[in-house]
Amino acid sequence: MASYSSLQKGDKGKPDNYTSQYPYLVFDKLFEKLTYNRLYNFLQTYDILYKYQFGFRRCNSTSLALIEIVDNIYANINSCNHTIGIFLDLEKAFDTVDHKIL
């Protein structure tokens, strides 16, 4: 099977920014889709997913997450409550963890 590389992030001149990928076989794609559908339907049927899980769900997006936050801020301001927001960017958080101890 032939392999190819794709740029993940950063400088195109650094080999560490590329990852090796292999094309999926048709069976793999079909199996992945069937597994995803069954798992997602199970989680929806038994209401297991958190109400405010916006990513990776149908009919939910990051835009809806922002709308929810803004609505909560406005509701608290209208009720004369103090409002504070703390936003953390955890994109590179696991790069600092020693992978041997994981």
Short mmCIF file of N, CA, C and O in Angstrom, two decimals:
data_model
loop_
_atom_site.label_atom_id
_atom_site.label_comp_id
_atom_site.label_asym_id
_atom_site.label_seq_id
_atom_site.Cartn_x
_atom_site.Cartn_y
_atom_site.Cartn_z
N MET A 1 0.84 -1.16 0.00
CA MET A 1 0.00 0.00 0.00
C MET A 1 0.89 1.24 0.00
O MET A 1 1.82 1.34 0.78
N ALA A 2 0.63 2.19 -0.85
CA ALA A 2 1.44 3.40 -0.94
C ALA A 2 1.13 4.33 0.21
O ALA A 2 0.00 4.41 0.68
N SER A 3 2.15 5.05 0.67
CA SER A 3 1.92 6.02 1.73
C SER A 3 2.23 7.41 1.22
O SER A 3 2.93 7.58 0.24
N TYR A 4 1.69 8.39 1.91
CA TYR A 4 1.97 9.76 1.57
C TYR A 4 1.95 10.57 2.85
O TYR A 4 1.47 10.11 3.87
N SER A 5 2.47 11.78 2.80
CA SER A 5 2.53 12.62 3.98
C SER A 5 1.70 13.87 3.76
O SER A 5 1.53 14.33 2.64
N SER A 6 1.21 14.44 4.86
CA SER A 6 0.49 15.69 4.78
C SER A 6 0.95 16.61 5.89
O SER A 6 1.30 16.17 6.99
N LEU A 7 0.94 17.90 5.61
CA LEU A 7 1.34 18.91 6.57
C LEU A 7 0.25 19.07 7.61
O LEU A 7 -0.90 19.27 7.29
N GLN A 8 0.61 18.96 8.89
CA GLN A 8 -0.35 19.15 9.96
C GLN A 8 -0.45 20.62 10.34
O GLN A 8 -1.51 21.20 10.26
N LYS A 9 0.64 21.20 10.82
CA LYS A 9 0.68 22.60 11.22
C LYS A 9 2.09 23.10 11.15
O LYS A 9 3.03 22.34 11.23
N GLY A 10 2.23 24.41 11.05
CA GLY A 10 3.53 25.02 11.19
C GLY A 10 4.34 25.13 9.91
O GLY A 10 3.82 25.15 8.81
N ASP A 11 5.63 25.20 10.11
CA ASP A 11 6.60 25.43 9.05
C ASP A 11 6.68 24.24 8.10
O ASP A 11 6.86 23.10 8.51
N LYS A 12 6.58 24.52 6.80
CA LYS A 12 6.65 23.46 5.79
C LYS A 12 8.03 22.86 5.69
O LYS A 12 8.20 21.76 5.18
N GLY A 13 9.05 23.56 6.19
CA GLY A 13 10.43 23.08 6.08
C GLY A 13 10.82 22.10 7.16
O GLY A 13 11.88 21.47 7.08
N LYS A 14 10.01 21.93 8.20
CA LYS A 14 10.35 21.01 9.30
C LYS A 14 9.66 19.66 9.07
O LYS A 14 8.44 19.58 8.99
N PRO A 15 10.43 18.60 9.00
CA PRO A 15 9.85 17.26 8.79
C PRO A 15 8.92 16.82 9.92
O PRO A 15 8.01 16.03 9.71
N ASP A 16 9.12 17.35 11.14
CA ASP A 16 8.28 16.97 12.28
C ASP A 16 6.84 17.43 12.12
O ASP A 16 5.94 16.93 12.81
N ASN A 17 6.58 18.40 11.25
CA ASN A 17 5.23 18.93 11.07
C ASN A 17 4.41 18.11 10.07
O ASN A 17 3.28 18.44 9.78
N TYR A 18 5.00 17.06 9.54
CA TYR A 18 4.30 16.19 8.60
C TYR A 18 3.93 14.88 9.28
O TYR A 18 4.64 14.40 10.15
N THR A 19 2.82 14.32 8.88
CA THR A 19 2.42 13.02 9.40
C THR A 19 2.21 12.06 8.24
O THR A 19 1.72 12.45 7.18
N SER A 20 2.58 10.83 8.44
CA SER A 20 2.41 9.81 7.42
C SER A 20 0.97 9.31 7.47
O SER A 20 0.43 9.06 8.54
N GLN A 21 0.35 9.18 6.32
CA GLN A 21 -1.03 8.71 6.26
C GLN A 21 -1.13 7.60 5.22
O GLN A 21 -0.41 7.57 4.25
N TYR A 22 -2.09 6.72 5.44
CA TYR A 22 -2.34 5.63 4.51
C TYR A 22 -3.79 5.71 4.07
O TYR A 22 -4.68 5.93 4.88
N PRO A 23 -4.03 5.52 2.80
CA PRO A 23 -5.42 5.55 2.33
C PRO A 23 -6.23 4.42 2.95
O PRO A 23 -5.74 3.31 3.13
N TYR A 24 -7.45 4.73 3.33
CA TYR A 24 -8.33 3.71 3.89
C TYR A 24 -8.82 2.78 2.79
O TYR A 24 -9.04 3.18 1.67
N LEU A 25 -9.01 1.57 3.15
CA LEU A 25 -9.66 0.63 2.24
C LEU A 25 -11.16 0.89 2.29
O LEU A 25 -11.68 1.43 3.26
N VAL A 26 -11.87 0.49 1.26
CA VAL A 26 -13.31 0.70 1.20
C VAL A 26 -13.99 0.02 2.38
O VAL A 26 -14.89 0.58 3.01
N PHE A 27 -13.56 -1.19 2.72
CA PHE A 27 -14.15 -1.91 3.85
C PHE A 27 -13.97 -1.14 5.15
O PHE A 27 -14.88 -1.07 5.97
N ASP A 28 -12.79 -0.55 5.35
CA ASP A 28 -12.52 0.21 6.56
C ASP A 28 -13.46 1.40 6.69
O ASP A 28 -13.99 1.69 7.76
N LYS A 29 -13.67 2.09 5.58
CA LYS A 29 -14.57 3.25 5.60
C LYS A 29 -15.99 2.82 5.90
O LYS A 29 -16.69 3.48 6.68
N LEU A 30 -16.44 1.75 5.29
CA LEU A 30 -17.78 1.25 5.51
C LEU A 30 -17.96 0.81 6.97
O LEU A 30 -18.96 1.16 7.62
N PHE A 31 -17.00 0.08 7.49
CA PHE A 31 -17.07 -0.38 8.88
C PHE A 31 -17.07 0.80 9.84
O PHE A 31 -17.82 0.82 10.83
N GLU A 32 -16.24 1.80 9.57
CA GLU A 32 -16.18 2.99 10.42
C GLU A 32 -17.53 3.71 10.43
O GLU A 32 -18.02 4.13 11.48
N LYS A 33 -18.15 3.88 9.28
CA LYS A 33 -19.44 4.56 9.18
C LYS A 33 -20.53 3.80 9.90
O LYS A 33 -21.33 4.39 10.63
N LEU A 34 -20.57 2.49 9.74
CA LEU A 34 -21.57 1.68 10.42
C LEU A 34 -21.39 1.73 11.94
O LEU A 34 -22.37 1.86 12.69
N THR A 35 -20.16 1.64 12.39
CA THR A 35 -19.88 1.70 13.82
C THR A 35 -20.27 3.06 14.38
O THR A 35 -20.89 3.15 15.45
N TYR A 36 -19.91 4.11 13.67
CA TYR A 36 -20.26 5.46 14.11
C TYR A 36 -21.78 5.61 14.24
O TYR A 36 -22.29 6.11 15.24
N ASN A 37 -22.52 5.19 13.22
CA ASN A 37 -23.97 5.33 13.23
C ASN A 37 -24.61 4.57 14.38
O ASN A 37 -25.50 5.09 15.06
N ARG A 38 -24.16 3.35 14.63
CA ARG A 38 -24.74 2.56 15.72
C ARG A 38 -24.43 3.18 17.08
O ARG A 38 -25.28 3.27 17.94
N LEU A 39 -23.19 3.59 17.26
CA LEU A 39 -22.80 4.20 18.53
C LEU A 39 -23.54 5.52 18.76
O LEU A 39 -24.06 5.77 19.84
N TYR A 40 -23.60 6.35 17.73
CA TYR A 40 -24.27 7.65 17.86
C TYR A 40 -25.76 7.47 18.16
O TYR A 40 -26.32 8.15 19.02
N ASN A 41 -26.42 6.54 17.47
CA ASN A 41 -27.83 6.27 17.73
C ASN A 41 -28.05 5.77 19.15
O ASN A 41 -29.03 6.14 19.81
N PHE A 42 -27.16 4.92 19.65
CA PHE A 42 -27.27 4.43 21.02
C PHE A 42 -27.15 5.59 22.02
O PHE A 42 -27.95 5.70 22.95
N LEU A 43 -26.17 6.44 21.81
CA LEU A 43 -25.96 7.58 22.71
C LEU A 43 -27.14 8.54 22.68
O LEU A 43 -27.54 9.09 23.72
N GLN A 44 -27.74 8.73 21.51
CA GLN A 44 -28.90 9.60 21.39
C GLN A 44 -30.14 8.97 22.02
O GLN A 44 -30.90 9.63 22.73
N THR A 45 -30.35 7.68 21.78
CA THR A 45 -31.54 7.00 22.29
C THR A 45 -31.58 7.01 23.82
O THR A 45 -32.64 7.24 24.42
N TYR A 46 -30.46 6.77 24.46
CA TYR A 46 -30.42 6.70 25.92
C TYR A 46 -29.98 8.01 26.56
O TYR A 46 -29.70 8.05 27.76
N ASP A 47 -29.96 9.09 25.78
CA ASP A 47 -29.66 10.43 26.28
C ASP A 47 -28.40 10.46 27.13
O ASP A 47 -28.39 10.98 28.25
N ILE A 48 -27.32 9.90 26.60
CA ILE A 48 -26.06 9.80 27.32
C ILE A 48 -25.17 11.03 27.12
O ILE A 48 -24.46 11.44 28.02
N LEU A 49 -25.26 11.62 25.94
CA LEU A 49 -24.40 12.77 25.64
C LEU A 49 -24.81 13.98 26.47
O LEU A 49 -25.99 14.23 26.71
N TYR A 50 -23.82 14.74 26.90
CA TYR A 50 -24.05 15.94 27.68
C TYR A 50 -24.79 16.97 26.84
O TYR A 50 -24.51 17.15 25.66
N LYS A 51 -25.73 17.64 27.45
CA LYS A 51 -26.59 18.61 26.77
C LYS A 51 -25.79 19.70 26.05
O LYS A 51 -26.16 20.15 24.98
N TYR A 52 -24.68 20.11 26.64
CA TYR A 52 -23.89 21.19 26.07
C TYR A 52 -22.66 20.70 25.31
O TYR A 52 -21.70 21.45 25.14
N GLN A 53 -22.67 19.46 24.85
CA GLN A 53 -21.62 18.96 23.98
C GLN A 53 -21.96 19.39 22.55
O GLN A 53 -22.85 18.85 21.93
N PHE A 54 -21.28 20.41 22.06
CA PHE A 54 -21.62 20.97 20.76
C PHE A 54 -20.79 20.38 19.63
O PHE A 54 -21.25 20.30 18.50
N GLY A 55 -19.57 20.00 19.90
CA GLY A 55 -18.71 19.49 18.84
C GLY A 55 -19.03 18.06 18.49
O GLY A 55 -19.46 17.27 19.32
N PHE A 56 -18.85 17.71 17.23
CA PHE A 56 -18.99 16.34 16.72
C PHE A 56 -20.41 15.79 16.87
O PHE A 56 -20.59 14.60 17.05
N ARG A 57 -21.41 16.67 16.82
CA ARG A 57 -22.79 16.23 16.89
C ARG A 57 -23.59 16.88 15.78
O ARG A 57 -23.37 18.03 15.45
N ARG A 58 -24.54 16.14 15.25
CA ARG A 58 -25.41 16.70 14.22
C ARG A 58 -26.24 17.83 14.81
O ARG A 58 -26.67 17.77 15.96
N CYS A 59 -26.48 18.83 14.00
CA CYS A 59 -27.30 19.99 14.36
C CYS A 59 -26.73 20.78 15.54
O CYS A 59 -27.45 21.51 16.21
N ASN A 60 -25.48 20.61 15.84
CA ASN A 60 -24.79 21.39 16.87
C ASN A 60 -23.48 21.86 16.28
O ASN A 60 -22.81 21.14 15.57
N SER A 61 -23.11 23.09 16.61
CA SER A 61 -21.88 23.62 16.06
C SER A 61 -21.23 24.56 17.07
O SER A 61 -21.82 24.89 18.10
N THR A 62 -20.04 25.01 16.74
CA THR A 62 -19.37 25.97 17.61
C THR A 62 -20.14 27.29 17.64
O THR A 62 -20.11 28.00 18.63
N SER A 63 -20.86 27.60 16.57
CA SER A 63 -21.68 28.82 16.56
C SER A 63 -22.78 28.73 17.61
O SER A 63 -23.07 29.70 18.31
N LEU A 64 -23.39 27.56 17.72
CA LEU A 64 -24.43 27.38 18.75
C LEU A 64 -23.84 27.48 20.15
O LEU A 64 -24.50 27.97 21.08
N ALA A 65 -22.62 27.00 20.33
CA ALA A 65 -21.96 27.12 21.62
C ALA A 65 -21.75 28.58 21.98
O ALA A 65 -21.99 29.00 23.13
N LEU A 66 -21.33 29.38 21.03
CA LEU A 66 -21.14 30.81 21.27
C LEU A 66 -22.46 31.51 21.56
O LEU A 66 -22.54 32.37 22.44
N ILE A 67 -23.51 31.14 20.85
CA ILE A 67 -24.84 31.71 21.11
C ILE A 67 -25.29 31.37 22.53
O ILE A 67 -25.84 32.22 23.24
N GLU A 68 -25.05 30.15 22.97
CA GLU A 68 -25.42 29.73 24.33
C GLU A 68 -24.67 30.56 25.37
O GLU A 68 -25.25 31.01 26.36
N ILE A 69 -23.38 30.79 25.15
CA ILE A 69 -22.59 31.60 26.09
C ILE A 69 -23.11 33.03 26.14
O ILE A 69 -23.30 33.60 27.22
N VAL A 70 -23.35 33.62 24.99
CA VAL A 70 -23.83 35.01 24.94
C VAL A 70 -25.20 35.12 25.60
O VAL A 70 -25.45 36.07 26.35
N ASP A 71 -26.08 34.15 25.36
CA ASP A 71 -27.39 34.16 26.02
C ASP A 71 -27.25 34.11 27.54
O ASP A 71 -27.97 34.81 28.26
N ASN A 72 -26.34 33.27 28.03
CA ASN A 72 -26.12 33.18 29.48
C ASN A 72 -25.57 34.48 30.04
O ASN A 72 -25.97 34.92 31.13
N ILE A 73 -24.68 35.11 29.31
CA ILE A 73 -24.12 36.40 29.76
C ILE A 73 -25.22 37.45 29.83
O ILE A 73 -25.35 38.16 30.84
N TYR A 74 -26.02 37.56 28.78
CA TYR A 74 -27.11 38.55 28.78
C TYR A 74 -28.12 38.27 29.89
O TYR A 74 -28.60 39.20 30.54
N ALA A 75 -28.47 37.01 30.12
CA ALA A 75 -29.42 36.67 31.18
C ALA A 75 -28.88 37.08 32.55
O ALA A 75 -29.62 37.62 33.39
N ASN A 76 -27.59 36.86 32.79
CA ASN A 76 -26.99 37.25 34.08
C ASN A 76 -26.89 38.76 34.22
O ASN A 76 -27.10 39.30 35.31
N ILE A 77 -26.57 39.45 33.15
CA ILE A 77 -26.50 40.91 33.20
C ILE A 77 -27.89 41.49 33.47
O ILE A 77 -28.04 42.41 34.29
N ASN A 78 -28.90 40.97 32.81
CA ASN A 78 -30.27 41.44 33.03
C ASN A 78 -30.76 41.16 34.44
O ASN A 78 -31.61 41.87 34.96
N SER A 79 -30.23 40.12 35.08
CA SER A 79 -30.60 39.79 36.46
C SER A 79 -29.70 40.49 37.48
O SER A 79 -29.77 40.18 38.67
N CYS A 80 -28.86 41.39 37.00
CA CYS A 80 -27.91 42.15 37.85
C CYS A 80 -26.92 41.23 38.57
O CYS A 80 -26.50 41.51 39.70
N ASN A 81 -26.58 40.12 37.95
CA ASN A 81 -25.57 39.21 38.49
C ASN A 81 -24.21 39.55 37.90
O ASN A 81 -24.12 40.04 36.77
N HIS A 82 -23.18 39.29 38.67
CA HIS A 82 -21.83 39.46 38.14
C HIS A 82 -21.53 38.32 37.18
O HIS A 82 -21.93 37.18 37.41
N THR A 83 -20.83 38.63 36.13
CA THR A 83 -20.52 37.62 35.12
C THR A 83 -19.03 37.65 34.82
O THR A 83 -18.45 38.72 34.66
N ILE A 84 -18.43 36.47 34.77
CA ILE A 84 -17.01 36.36 34.44
C ILE A 84 -16.83 35.17 33.51
O ILE A 84 -17.57 34.18 33.59
N GLY A 85 -15.90 35.28 32.62
CA GLY A 85 -15.60 34.18 31.71
C GLY A 85 -14.14 33.82 31.77
O GLY A 85 -13.28 34.70 31.79
N ILE A 86 -13.86 32.54 31.81
CA ILE A 86 -12.49 32.05 31.78
C ILE A 86 -12.39 31.09 30.60
O ILE A 86 -13.09 30.09 30.55
N PHE A 87 -11.55 31.42 29.66
CA PHE A 87 -11.41 30.62 28.45
C PHE A 87 -9.98 30.11 28.35
O PHE A 87 -9.04 30.88 28.42
N LEU A 88 -9.83 28.82 28.20
CA LEU A 88 -8.52 28.20 28.13
C LEU A 88 -8.31 27.57 26.75
O LEU A 88 -9.21 26.91 26.23
N ASP A 89 -7.14 27.75 26.21
CA ASP A 89 -6.78 27.13 24.94
C ASP A 89 -5.90 25.93 25.27
O ASP A 89 -4.74 26.08 25.65
N LEU A 90 -6.44 24.74 25.14
CA LEU A 90 -5.72 23.52 25.50
C LEU A 90 -5.17 22.78 24.29
O LEU A 90 -4.85 21.60 24.37
N GLU A 91 -5.04 23.46 23.17
CA GLU A 91 -4.61 22.81 21.94
C GLU A 91 -3.26 22.11 22.08
O GLU A 91 -3.08 20.99 21.64
N LYS A 92 -2.32 22.74 22.72
CA LYS A 92 -0.98 22.17 22.86
C LYS A 92 -0.71 21.61 24.25
O LYS A 92 0.43 21.31 24.59
N ALA A 93 -1.73 21.44 25.07
CA ALA A 93 -1.54 21.02 26.45
C ALA A 93 -0.87 19.67 26.56
O ALA A 93 -0.01 19.46 27.42
N PHE A 94 -1.21 18.74 25.71
CA PHE A 94 -0.67 17.39 25.83
C PHE A 94 0.73 17.26 25.23
O PHE A 94 1.37 16.23 25.37
N ASP A 95 1.21 18.30 24.56
CA ASP A 95 2.57 18.27 24.05
C ASP A 95 3.59 18.38 25.17
O ASP A 95 4.75 18.02 25.01
N THR A 96 3.18 18.90 26.33
CA THR A 96 4.09 19.07 27.45
C THR A 96 4.12 17.86 28.38
O THR A 96 4.93 17.80 29.29
N VAL A 97 3.23 16.89 28.15
CA VAL A 97 3.15 15.70 28.99
C VAL A 97 4.13 14.65 28.48
O VAL A 97 4.25 14.43 27.28
N ASP A 98 4.83 14.01 29.40
CA ASP A 98 5.75 12.93 29.03
C ASP A 98 4.92 11.74 28.55
O ASP A 98 4.16 11.14 29.31
N HIS A 99 5.06 11.40 27.29
CA HIS A 99 4.23 10.34 26.69
C HIS A 99 4.57 8.96 27.24
O HIS A 99 3.77 8.03 27.13
N LYS A 100 5.74 8.79 27.82
CA LYS A 100 6.10 7.50 28.39
C LYS A 100 5.27 7.17 29.62
O LYS A 100 4.99 6.01 29.90
N ILE A 101 4.87 8.20 30.40
CA ILE A 101 4.09 7.94 31.61
C ILE A 101 2.60 7.84 31.33
O ILE A 101 1.83 7.44 32.20
N LEU A 102 2.18 8.20 30.12
CA LEU A 102 0.78 8.06 29.77
C LEU A 102 0.46 6.59 29.60
O LEU A 102 -0.55 6.08 29.77
#
